[in-house]
N, CA and C atoms as an extended XYZ file, in Angstrom:
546
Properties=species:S:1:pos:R:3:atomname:S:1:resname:S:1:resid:I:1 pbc="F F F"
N         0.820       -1.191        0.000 N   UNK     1
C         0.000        0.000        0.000 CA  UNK     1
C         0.861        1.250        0.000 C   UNK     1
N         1.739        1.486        0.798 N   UNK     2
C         2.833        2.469        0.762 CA  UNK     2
C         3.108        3.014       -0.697 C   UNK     2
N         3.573        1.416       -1.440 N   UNK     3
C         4.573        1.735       -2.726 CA  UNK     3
C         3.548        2.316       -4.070 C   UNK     3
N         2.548        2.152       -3.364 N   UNK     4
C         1.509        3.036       -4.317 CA  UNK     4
C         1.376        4.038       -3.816 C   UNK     4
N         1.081        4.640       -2.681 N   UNK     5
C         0.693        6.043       -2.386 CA  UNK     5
C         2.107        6.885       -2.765 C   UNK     5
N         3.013        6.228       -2.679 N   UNK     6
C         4.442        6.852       -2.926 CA  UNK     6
C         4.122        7.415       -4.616 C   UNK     6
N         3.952        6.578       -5.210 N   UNK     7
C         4.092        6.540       -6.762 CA  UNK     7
C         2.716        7.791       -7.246 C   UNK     7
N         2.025        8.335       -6.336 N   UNK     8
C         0.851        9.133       -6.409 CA  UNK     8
C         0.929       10.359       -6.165 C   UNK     8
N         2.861       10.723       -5.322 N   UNK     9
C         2.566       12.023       -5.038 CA  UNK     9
C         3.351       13.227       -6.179 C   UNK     9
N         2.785       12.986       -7.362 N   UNK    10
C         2.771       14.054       -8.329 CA  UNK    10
C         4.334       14.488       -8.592 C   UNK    10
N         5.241       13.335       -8.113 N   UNK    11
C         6.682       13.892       -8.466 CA  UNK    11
C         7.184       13.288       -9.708 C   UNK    11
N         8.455       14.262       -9.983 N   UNK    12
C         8.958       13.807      -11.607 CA  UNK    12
C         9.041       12.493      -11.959 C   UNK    12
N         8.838       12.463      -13.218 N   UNK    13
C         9.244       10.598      -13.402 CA  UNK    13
C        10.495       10.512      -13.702 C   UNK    13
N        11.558       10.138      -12.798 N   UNK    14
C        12.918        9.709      -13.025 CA  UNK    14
C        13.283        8.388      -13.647 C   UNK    14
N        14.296        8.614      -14.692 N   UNK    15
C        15.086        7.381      -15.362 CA  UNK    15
C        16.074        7.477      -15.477 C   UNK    15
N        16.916        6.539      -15.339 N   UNK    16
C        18.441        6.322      -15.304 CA  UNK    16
C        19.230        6.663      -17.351 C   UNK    16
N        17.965        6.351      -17.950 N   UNK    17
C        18.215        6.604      -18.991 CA  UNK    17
C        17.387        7.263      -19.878 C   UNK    17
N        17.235        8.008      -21.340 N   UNK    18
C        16.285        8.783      -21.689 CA  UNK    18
C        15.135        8.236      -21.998 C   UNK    18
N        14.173        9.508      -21.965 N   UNK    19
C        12.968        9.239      -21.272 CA  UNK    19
C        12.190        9.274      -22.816 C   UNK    19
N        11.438        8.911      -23.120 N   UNK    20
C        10.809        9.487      -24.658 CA  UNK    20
C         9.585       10.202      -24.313 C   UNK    20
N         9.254       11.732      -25.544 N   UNK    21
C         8.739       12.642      -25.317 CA  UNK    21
C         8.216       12.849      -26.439 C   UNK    21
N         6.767       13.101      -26.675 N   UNK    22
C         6.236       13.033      -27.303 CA  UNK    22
C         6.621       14.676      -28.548 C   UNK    22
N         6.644       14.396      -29.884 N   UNK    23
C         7.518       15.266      -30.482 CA  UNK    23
C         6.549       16.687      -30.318 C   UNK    23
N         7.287       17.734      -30.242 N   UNK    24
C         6.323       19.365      -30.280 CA  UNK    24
C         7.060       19.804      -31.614 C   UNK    24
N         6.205       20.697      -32.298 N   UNK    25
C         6.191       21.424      -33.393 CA  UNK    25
C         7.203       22.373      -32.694 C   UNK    25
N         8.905       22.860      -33.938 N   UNK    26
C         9.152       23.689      -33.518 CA  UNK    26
C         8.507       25.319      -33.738 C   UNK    26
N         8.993       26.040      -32.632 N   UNK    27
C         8.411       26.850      -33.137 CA  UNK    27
C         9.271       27.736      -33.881 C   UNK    27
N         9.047       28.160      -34.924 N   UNK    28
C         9.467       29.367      -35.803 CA  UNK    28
C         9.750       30.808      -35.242 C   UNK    28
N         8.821       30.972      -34.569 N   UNK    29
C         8.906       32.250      -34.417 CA  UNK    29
C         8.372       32.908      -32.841 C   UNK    29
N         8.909       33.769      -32.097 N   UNK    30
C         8.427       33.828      -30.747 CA  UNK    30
C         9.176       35.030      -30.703 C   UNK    30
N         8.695       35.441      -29.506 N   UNK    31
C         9.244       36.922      -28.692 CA  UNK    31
C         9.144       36.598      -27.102 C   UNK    31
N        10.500       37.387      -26.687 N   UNK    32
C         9.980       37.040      -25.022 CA  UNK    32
C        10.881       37.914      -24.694 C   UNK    32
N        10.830       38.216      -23.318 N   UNK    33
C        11.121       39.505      -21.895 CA  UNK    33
C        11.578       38.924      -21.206 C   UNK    33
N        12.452       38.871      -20.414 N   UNK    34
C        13.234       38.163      -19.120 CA  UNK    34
C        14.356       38.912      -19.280 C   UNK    34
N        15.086       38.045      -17.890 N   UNK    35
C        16.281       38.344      -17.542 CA  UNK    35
C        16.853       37.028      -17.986 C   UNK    35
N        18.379       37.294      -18.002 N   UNK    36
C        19.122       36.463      -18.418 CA  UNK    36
C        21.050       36.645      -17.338 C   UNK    36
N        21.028       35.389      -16.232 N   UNK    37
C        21.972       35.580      -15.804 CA  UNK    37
C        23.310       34.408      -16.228 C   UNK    37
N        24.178       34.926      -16.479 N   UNK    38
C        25.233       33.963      -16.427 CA  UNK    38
C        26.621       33.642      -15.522 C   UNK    38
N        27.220       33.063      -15.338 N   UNK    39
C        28.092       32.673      -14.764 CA  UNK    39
C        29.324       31.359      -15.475 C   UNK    39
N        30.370       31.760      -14.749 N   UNK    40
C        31.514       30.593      -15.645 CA  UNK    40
C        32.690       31.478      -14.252 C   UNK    40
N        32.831       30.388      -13.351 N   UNK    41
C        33.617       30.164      -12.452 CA  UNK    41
C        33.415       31.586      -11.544 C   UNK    41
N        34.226       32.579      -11.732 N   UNK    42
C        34.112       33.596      -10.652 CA  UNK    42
C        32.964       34.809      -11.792 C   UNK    42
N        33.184       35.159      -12.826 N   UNK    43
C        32.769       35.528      -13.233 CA  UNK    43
C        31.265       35.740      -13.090 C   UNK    43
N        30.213       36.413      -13.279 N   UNK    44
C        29.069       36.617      -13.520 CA  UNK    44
C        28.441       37.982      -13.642 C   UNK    44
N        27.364       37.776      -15.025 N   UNK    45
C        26.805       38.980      -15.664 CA  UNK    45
C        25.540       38.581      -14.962 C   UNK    45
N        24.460       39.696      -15.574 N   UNK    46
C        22.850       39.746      -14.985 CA  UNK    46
C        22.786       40.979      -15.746 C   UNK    46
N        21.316       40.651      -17.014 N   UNK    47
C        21.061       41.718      -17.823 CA  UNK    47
C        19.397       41.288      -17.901 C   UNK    47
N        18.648       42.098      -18.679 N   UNK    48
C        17.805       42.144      -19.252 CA  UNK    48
C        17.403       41.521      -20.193 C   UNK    48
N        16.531       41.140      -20.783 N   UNK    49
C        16.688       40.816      -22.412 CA  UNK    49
C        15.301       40.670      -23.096 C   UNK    49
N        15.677       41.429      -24.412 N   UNK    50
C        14.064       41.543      -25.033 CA  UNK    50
C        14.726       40.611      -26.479 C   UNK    50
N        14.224       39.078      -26.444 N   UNK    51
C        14.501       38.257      -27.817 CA  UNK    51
C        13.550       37.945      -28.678 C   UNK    51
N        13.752       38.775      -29.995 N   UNK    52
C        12.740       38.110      -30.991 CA  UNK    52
C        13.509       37.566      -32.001 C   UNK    52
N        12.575       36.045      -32.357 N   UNK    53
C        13.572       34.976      -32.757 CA  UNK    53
C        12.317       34.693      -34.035 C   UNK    53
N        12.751       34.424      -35.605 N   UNK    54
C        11.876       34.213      -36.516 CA  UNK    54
C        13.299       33.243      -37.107 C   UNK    54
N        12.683       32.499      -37.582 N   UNK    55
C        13.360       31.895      -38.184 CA  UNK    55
C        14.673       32.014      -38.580 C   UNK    55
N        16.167       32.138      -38.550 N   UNK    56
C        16.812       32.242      -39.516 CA  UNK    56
C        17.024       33.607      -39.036 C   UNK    56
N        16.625       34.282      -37.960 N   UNK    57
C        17.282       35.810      -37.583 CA  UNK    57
C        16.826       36.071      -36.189 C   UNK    57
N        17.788       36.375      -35.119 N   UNK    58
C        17.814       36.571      -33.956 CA  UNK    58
C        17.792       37.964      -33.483 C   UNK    58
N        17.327       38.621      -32.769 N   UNK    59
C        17.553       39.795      -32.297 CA  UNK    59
C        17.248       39.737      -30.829 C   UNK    59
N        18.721       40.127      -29.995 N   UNK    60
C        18.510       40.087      -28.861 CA  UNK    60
C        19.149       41.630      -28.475 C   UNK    60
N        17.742       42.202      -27.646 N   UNK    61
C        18.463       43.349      -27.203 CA  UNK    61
C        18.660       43.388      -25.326 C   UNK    61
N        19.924       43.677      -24.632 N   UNK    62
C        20.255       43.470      -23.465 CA  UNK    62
C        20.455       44.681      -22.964 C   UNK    62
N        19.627       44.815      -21.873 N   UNK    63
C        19.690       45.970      -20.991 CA  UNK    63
C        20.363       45.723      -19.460 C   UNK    63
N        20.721       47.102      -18.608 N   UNK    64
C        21.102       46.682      -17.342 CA  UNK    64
C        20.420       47.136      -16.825 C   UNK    64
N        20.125       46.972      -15.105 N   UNK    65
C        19.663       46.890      -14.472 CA  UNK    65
C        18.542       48.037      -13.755 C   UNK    65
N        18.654       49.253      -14.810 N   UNK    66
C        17.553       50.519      -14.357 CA  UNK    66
C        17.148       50.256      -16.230 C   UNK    66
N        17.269       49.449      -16.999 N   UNK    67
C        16.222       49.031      -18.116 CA  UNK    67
C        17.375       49.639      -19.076 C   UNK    67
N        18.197       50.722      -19.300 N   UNK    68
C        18.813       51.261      -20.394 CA  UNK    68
C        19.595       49.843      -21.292 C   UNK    68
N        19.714       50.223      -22.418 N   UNK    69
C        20.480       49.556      -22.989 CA  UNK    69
C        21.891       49.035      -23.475 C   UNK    69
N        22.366       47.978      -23.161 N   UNK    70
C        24.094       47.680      -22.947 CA  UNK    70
C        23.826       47.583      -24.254 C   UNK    70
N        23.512       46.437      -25.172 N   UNK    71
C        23.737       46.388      -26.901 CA  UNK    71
C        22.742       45.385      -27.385 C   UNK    71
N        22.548       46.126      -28.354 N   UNK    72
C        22.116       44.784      -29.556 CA  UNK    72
C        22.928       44.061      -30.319 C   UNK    72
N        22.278       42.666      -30.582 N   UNK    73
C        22.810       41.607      -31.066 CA  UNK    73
C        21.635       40.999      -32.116 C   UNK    73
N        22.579       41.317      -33.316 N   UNK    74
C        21.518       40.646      -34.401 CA  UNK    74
C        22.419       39.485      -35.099 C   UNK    74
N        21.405       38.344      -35.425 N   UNK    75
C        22.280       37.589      -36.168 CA  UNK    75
C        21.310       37.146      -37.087 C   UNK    75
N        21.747       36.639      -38.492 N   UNK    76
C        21.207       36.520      -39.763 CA  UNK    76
C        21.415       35.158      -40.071 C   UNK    76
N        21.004       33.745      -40.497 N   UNK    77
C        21.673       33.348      -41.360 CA  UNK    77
C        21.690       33.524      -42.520 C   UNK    77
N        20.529       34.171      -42.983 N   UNK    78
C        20.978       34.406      -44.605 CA  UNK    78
C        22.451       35.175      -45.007 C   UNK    78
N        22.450       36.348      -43.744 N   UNK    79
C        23.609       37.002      -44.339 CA  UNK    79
C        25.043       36.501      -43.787 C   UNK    79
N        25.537       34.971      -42.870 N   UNK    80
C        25.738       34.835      -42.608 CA  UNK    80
C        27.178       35.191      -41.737 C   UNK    80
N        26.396       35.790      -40.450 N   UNK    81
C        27.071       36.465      -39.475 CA  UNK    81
C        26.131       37.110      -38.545 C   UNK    81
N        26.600       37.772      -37.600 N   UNK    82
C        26.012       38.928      -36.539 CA  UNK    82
C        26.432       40.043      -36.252 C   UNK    82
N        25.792       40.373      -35.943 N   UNK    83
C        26.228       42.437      -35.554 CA  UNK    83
C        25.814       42.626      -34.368 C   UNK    83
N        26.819       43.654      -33.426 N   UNK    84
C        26.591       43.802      -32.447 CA  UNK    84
C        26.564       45.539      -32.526 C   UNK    84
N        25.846       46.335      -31.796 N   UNK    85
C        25.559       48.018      -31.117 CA  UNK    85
C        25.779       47.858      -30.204 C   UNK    85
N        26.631       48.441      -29.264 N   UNK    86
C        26.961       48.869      -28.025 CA  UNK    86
C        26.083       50.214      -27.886 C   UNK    86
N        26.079       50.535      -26.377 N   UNK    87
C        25.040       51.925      -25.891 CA  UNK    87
C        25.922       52.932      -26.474 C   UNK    87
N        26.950       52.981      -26.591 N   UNK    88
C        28.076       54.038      -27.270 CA  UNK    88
C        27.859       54.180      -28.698 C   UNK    88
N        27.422       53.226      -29.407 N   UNK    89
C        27.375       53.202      -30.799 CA  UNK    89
C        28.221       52.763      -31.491 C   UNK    89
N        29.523       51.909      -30.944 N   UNK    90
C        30.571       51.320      -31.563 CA  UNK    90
C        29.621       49.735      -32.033 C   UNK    90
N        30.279       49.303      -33.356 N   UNK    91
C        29.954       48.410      -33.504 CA  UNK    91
C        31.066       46.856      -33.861 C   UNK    91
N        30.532       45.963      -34.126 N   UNK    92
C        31.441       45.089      -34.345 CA  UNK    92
C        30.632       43.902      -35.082 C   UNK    92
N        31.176       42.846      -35.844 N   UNK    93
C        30.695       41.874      -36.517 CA  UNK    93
C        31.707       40.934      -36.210 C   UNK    93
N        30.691       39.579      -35.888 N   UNK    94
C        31.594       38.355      -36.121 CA  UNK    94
C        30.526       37.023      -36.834 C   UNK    94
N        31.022       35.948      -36.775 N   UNK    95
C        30.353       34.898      -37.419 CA  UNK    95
C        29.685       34.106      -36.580 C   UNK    95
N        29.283       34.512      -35.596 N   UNK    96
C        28.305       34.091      -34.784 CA  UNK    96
C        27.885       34.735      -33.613 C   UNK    96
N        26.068       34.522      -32.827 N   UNK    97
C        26.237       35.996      -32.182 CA  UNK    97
C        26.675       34.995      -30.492 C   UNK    97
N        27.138       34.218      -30.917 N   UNK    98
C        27.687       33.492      -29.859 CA  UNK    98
C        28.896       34.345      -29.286 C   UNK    98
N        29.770       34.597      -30.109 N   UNK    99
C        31.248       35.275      -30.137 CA  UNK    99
C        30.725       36.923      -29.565 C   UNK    99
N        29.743       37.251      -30.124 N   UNK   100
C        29.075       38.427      -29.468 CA  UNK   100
C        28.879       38.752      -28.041 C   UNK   100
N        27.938       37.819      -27.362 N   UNK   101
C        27.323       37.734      -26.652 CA  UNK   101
C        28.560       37.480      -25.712 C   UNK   101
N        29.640       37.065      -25.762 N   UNK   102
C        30.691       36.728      -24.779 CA  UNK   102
C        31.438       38.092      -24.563 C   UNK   102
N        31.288       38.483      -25.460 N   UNK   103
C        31.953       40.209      -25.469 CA  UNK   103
C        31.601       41.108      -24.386 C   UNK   103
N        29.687       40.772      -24.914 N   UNK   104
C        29.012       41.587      -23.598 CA  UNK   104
C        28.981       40.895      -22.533 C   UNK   104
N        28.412       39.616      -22.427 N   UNK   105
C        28.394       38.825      -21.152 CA  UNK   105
C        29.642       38.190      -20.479 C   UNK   105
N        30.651       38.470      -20.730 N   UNK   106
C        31.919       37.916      -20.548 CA  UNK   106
C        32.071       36.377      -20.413 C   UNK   106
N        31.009       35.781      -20.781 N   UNK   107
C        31.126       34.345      -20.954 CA  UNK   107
C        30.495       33.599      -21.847 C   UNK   107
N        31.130       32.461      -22.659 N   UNK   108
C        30.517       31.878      -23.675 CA  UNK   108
C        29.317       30.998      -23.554 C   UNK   108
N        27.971       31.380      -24.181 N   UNK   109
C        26.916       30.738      -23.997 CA  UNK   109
C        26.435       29.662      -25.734 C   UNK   109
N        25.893       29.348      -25.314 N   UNK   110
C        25.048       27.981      -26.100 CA  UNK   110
C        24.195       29.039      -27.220 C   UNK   110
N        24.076       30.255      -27.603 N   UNK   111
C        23.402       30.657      -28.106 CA  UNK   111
C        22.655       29.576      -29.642 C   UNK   111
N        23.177       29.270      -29.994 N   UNK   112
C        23.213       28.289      -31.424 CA  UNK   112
C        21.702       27.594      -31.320 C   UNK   112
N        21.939       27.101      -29.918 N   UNK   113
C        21.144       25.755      -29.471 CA  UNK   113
C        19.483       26.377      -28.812 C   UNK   113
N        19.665       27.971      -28.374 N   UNK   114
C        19.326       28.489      -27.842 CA  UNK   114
C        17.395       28.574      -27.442 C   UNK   114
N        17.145       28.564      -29.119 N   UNK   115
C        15.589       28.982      -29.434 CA  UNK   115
C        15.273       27.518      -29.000 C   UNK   115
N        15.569       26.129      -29.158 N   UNK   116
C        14.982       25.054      -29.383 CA  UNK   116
C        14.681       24.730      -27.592 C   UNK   116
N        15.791       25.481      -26.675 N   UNK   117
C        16.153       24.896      -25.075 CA  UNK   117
C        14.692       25.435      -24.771 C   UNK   117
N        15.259       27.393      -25.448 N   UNK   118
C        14.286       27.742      -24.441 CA  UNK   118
C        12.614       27.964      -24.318 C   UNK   118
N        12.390       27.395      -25.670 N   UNK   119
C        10.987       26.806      -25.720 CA  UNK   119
C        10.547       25.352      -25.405 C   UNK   119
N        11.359       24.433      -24.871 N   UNK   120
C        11.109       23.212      -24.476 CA  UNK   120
C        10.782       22.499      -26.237 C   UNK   120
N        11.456       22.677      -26.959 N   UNK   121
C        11.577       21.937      -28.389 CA  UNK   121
C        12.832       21.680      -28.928 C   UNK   121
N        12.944       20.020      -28.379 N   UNK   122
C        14.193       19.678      -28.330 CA  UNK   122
C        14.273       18.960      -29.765 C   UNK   122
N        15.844       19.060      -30.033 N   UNK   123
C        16.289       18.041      -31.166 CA  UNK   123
C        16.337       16.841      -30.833 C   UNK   123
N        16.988       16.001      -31.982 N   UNK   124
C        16.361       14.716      -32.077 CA  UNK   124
C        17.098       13.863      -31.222 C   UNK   124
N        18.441       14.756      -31.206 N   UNK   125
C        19.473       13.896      -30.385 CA  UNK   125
C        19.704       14.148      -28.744 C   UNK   125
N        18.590       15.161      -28.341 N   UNK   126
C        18.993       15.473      -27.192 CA  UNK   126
C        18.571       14.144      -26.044 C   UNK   126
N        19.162       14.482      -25.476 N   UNK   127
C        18.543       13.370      -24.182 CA  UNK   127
C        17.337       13.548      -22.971 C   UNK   127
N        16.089       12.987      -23.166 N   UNK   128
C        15.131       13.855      -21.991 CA  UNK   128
C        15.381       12.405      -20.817 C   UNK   128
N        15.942       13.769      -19.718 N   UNK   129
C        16.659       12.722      -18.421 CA  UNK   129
C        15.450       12.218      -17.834 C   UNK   129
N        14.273       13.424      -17.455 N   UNK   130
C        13.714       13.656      -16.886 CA  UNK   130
C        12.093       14.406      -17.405 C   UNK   130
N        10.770       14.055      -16.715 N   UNK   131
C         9.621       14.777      -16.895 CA  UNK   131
C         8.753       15.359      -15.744 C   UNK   131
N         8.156       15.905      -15.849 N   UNK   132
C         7.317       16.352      -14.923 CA  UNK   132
C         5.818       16.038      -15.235 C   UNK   132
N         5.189       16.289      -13.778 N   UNK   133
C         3.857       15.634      -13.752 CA  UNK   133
C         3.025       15.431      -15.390 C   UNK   133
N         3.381       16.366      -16.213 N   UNK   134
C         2.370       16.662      -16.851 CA  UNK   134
C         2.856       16.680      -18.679 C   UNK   134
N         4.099       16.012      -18.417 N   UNK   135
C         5.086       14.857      -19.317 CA  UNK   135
C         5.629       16.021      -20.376 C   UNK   135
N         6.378       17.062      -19.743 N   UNK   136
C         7.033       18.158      -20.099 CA  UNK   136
C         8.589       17.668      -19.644 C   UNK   136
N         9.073       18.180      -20.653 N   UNK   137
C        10.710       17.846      -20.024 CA  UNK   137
C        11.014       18.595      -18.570 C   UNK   137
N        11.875       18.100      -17.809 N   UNK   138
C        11.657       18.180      -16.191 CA  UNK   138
C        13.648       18.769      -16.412 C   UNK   138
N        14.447       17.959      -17.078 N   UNK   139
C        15.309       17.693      -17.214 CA  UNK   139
C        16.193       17.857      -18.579 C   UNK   139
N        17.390       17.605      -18.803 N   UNK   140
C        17.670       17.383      -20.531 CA  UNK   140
C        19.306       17.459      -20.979 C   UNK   140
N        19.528       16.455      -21.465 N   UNK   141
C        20.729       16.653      -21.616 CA  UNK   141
C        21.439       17.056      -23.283 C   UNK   141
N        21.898       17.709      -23.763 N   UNK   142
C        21.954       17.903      -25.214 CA  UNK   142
C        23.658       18.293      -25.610 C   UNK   142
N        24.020       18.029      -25.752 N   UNK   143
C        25.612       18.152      -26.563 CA  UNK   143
C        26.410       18.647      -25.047 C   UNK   143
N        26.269       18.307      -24.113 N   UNK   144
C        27.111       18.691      -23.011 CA  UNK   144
C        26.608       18.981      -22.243 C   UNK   144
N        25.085       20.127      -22.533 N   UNK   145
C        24.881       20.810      -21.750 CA  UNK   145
C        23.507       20.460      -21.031 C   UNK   145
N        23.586       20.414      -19.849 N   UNK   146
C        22.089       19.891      -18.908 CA  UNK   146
C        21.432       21.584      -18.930 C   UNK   146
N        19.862       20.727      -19.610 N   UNK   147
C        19.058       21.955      -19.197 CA  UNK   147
C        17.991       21.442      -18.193 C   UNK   147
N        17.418       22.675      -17.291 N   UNK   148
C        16.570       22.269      -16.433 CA  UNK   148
C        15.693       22.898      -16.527 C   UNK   148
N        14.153       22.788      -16.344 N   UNK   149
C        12.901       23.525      -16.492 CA  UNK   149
C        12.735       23.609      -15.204 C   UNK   149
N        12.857       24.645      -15.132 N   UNK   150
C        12.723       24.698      -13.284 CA  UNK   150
C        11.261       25.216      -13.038 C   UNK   150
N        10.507       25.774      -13.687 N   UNK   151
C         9.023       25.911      -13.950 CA  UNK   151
C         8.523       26.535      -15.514 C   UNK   151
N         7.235       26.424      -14.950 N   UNK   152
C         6.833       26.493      -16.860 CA  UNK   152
C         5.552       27.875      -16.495 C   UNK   152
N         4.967       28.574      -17.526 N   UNK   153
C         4.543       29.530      -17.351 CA  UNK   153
C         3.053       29.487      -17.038 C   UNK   153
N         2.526       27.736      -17.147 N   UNK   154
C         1.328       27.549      -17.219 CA  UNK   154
C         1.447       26.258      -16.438 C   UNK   154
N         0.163       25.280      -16.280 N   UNK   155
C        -0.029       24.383      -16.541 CA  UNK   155
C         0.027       23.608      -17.084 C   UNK   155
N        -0.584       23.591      -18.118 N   UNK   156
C        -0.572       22.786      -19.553 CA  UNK   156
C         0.130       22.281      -19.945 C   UNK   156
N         0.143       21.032      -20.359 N   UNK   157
C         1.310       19.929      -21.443 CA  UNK   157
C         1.928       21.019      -22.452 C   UNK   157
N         1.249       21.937      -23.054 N   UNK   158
C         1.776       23.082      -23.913 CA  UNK   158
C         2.095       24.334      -23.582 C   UNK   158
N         2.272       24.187      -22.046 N   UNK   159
C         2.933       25.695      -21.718 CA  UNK   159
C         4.780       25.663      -21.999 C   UNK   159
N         5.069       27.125      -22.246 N   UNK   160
C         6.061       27.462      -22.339 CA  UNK   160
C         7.078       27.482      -20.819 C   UNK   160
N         8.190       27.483      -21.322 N   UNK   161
C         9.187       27.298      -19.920 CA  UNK   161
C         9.174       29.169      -19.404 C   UNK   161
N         9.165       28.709      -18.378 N   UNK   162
C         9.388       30.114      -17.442 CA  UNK   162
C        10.811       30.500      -16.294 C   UNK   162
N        11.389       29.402      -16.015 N   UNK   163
C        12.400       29.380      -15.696 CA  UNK   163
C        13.453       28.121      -16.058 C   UNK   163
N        14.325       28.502      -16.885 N   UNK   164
C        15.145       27.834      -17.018 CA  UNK   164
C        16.877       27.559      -16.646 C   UNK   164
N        17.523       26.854      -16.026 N   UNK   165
C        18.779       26.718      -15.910 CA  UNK   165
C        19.444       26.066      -16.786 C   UNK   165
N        20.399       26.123      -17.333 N   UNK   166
C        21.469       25.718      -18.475 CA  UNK   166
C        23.022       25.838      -18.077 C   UNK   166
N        23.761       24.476      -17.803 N   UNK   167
C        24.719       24.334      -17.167 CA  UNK   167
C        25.421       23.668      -18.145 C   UNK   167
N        27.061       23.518      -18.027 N   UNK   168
C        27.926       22.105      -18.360 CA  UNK   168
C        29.312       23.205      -17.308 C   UNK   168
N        29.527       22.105      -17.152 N   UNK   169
C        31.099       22.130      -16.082 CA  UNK   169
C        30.502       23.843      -15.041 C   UNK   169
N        31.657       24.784      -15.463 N   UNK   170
C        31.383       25.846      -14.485 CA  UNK   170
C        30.819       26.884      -15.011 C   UNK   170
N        30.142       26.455      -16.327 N   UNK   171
C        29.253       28.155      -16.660 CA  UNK   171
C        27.786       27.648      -17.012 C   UNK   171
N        27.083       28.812      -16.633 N   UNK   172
C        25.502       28.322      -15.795 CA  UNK   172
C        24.911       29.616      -16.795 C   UNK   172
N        23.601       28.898      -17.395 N   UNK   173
C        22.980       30.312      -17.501 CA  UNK   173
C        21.764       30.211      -16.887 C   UNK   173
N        20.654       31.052      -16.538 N   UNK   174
C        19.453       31.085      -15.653 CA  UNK   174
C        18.725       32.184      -16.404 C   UNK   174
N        17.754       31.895      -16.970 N   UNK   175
C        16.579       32.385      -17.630 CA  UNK   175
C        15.444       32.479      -17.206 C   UNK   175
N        15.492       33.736      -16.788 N   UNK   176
C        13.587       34.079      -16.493 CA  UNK   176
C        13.232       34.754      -16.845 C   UNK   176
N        11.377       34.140      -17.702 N   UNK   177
C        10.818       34.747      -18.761 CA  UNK   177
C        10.034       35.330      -17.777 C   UNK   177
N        10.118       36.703      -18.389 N   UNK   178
C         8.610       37.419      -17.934 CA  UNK   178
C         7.422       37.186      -18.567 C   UNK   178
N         7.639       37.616      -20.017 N   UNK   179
C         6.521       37.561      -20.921 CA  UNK   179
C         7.513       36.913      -22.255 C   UNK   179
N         6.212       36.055      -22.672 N   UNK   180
C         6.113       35.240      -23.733 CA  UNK   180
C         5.033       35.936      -25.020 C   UNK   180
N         5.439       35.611      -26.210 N   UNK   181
C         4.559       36.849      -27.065 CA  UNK   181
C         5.094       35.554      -27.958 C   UNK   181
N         4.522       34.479      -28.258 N   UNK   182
C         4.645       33.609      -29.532 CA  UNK   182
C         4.132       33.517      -30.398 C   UNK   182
């Protein structure tokens, strides 16, 4: 009787190995508001961030902490590369806005992988460690890096993630969405 009431109290379903998840449509196109903190050993940033993501072109603009703006970060693949604006107006280009984003955030993030984590629409190869009650990834492991859904913005089997952590070795990123606009 125990080993059933145990199995009833609404906690993640853990597996030693991956879990299978029923496939979600990616999405194309979304907008969202949060903060975005990172870390990599002593280091750590904490900004703002307003990301609209369409297919094939990124625009992330990062603010500090009374809302003004540190820089934009656009990246293209058609035109293949990114551009960065600083609040000064200096600019710079490189071939990914990965290489960008380390400039401003002083540490290298997963950007690449980025749109698929942070909508809970994983690739084919990622690993789902873990689910939650309501058979949403709980957990996730993908080219190194463990992501965690630390809550979601709704209920629903189809809600969006609302807090997310993204780790491998000593650099961490922590994502919290305010608003979602998909």
């Amino acid at each position: 009787m125990l080993l059933s009431l145990v199995g009833c109290t609404g906690q993640a379903v853990r597996s030693p190995e991956s879990v299978r998840l029923a496939p979600r449509a990616e999405m194309a196109r979304f907008q969202l508001e949060g903060r975005l903190q990172v870390r990599d050993g002593e280091r750590t940033a904490a900004v703002g961030v307003d990301w609209q993501h369409d297919s094939g072109h990124d625009d992330w603009l990062f603010t500090g902490p009374l809302g003004q703006g540190l820089a934009r970060i656009e990246a293209d693949a058609d035109a293949g590369g990114a551009r960065m604006t600083l609040a000064d107006g200096r600019r710079s280009e490189a071939t990914s806005a990965a290489e960008l984003a380390e400039h401003v955030l002083g540490v290298s993030a997963p950007f690449k992988q980025l749109p698929a984590w942070i909508t809970a629409r994983l690739r084919d190869g990622a690993e789902v460690r873990e689910l939650d009650p309501a058979g949403r990834p709980r957990r996730v492991v993908d080219q190194g890096w463990t992501i965690e859904y630390i809550e979601y913005a709704g209920d629903g089997p189809d809600a969006l993630p609302r807090k997310i952590d993204v780790h491998r070795g000593e650099t961490r990123l922590r994502v919290i969405v305010d608003a979602w606009n998909p």
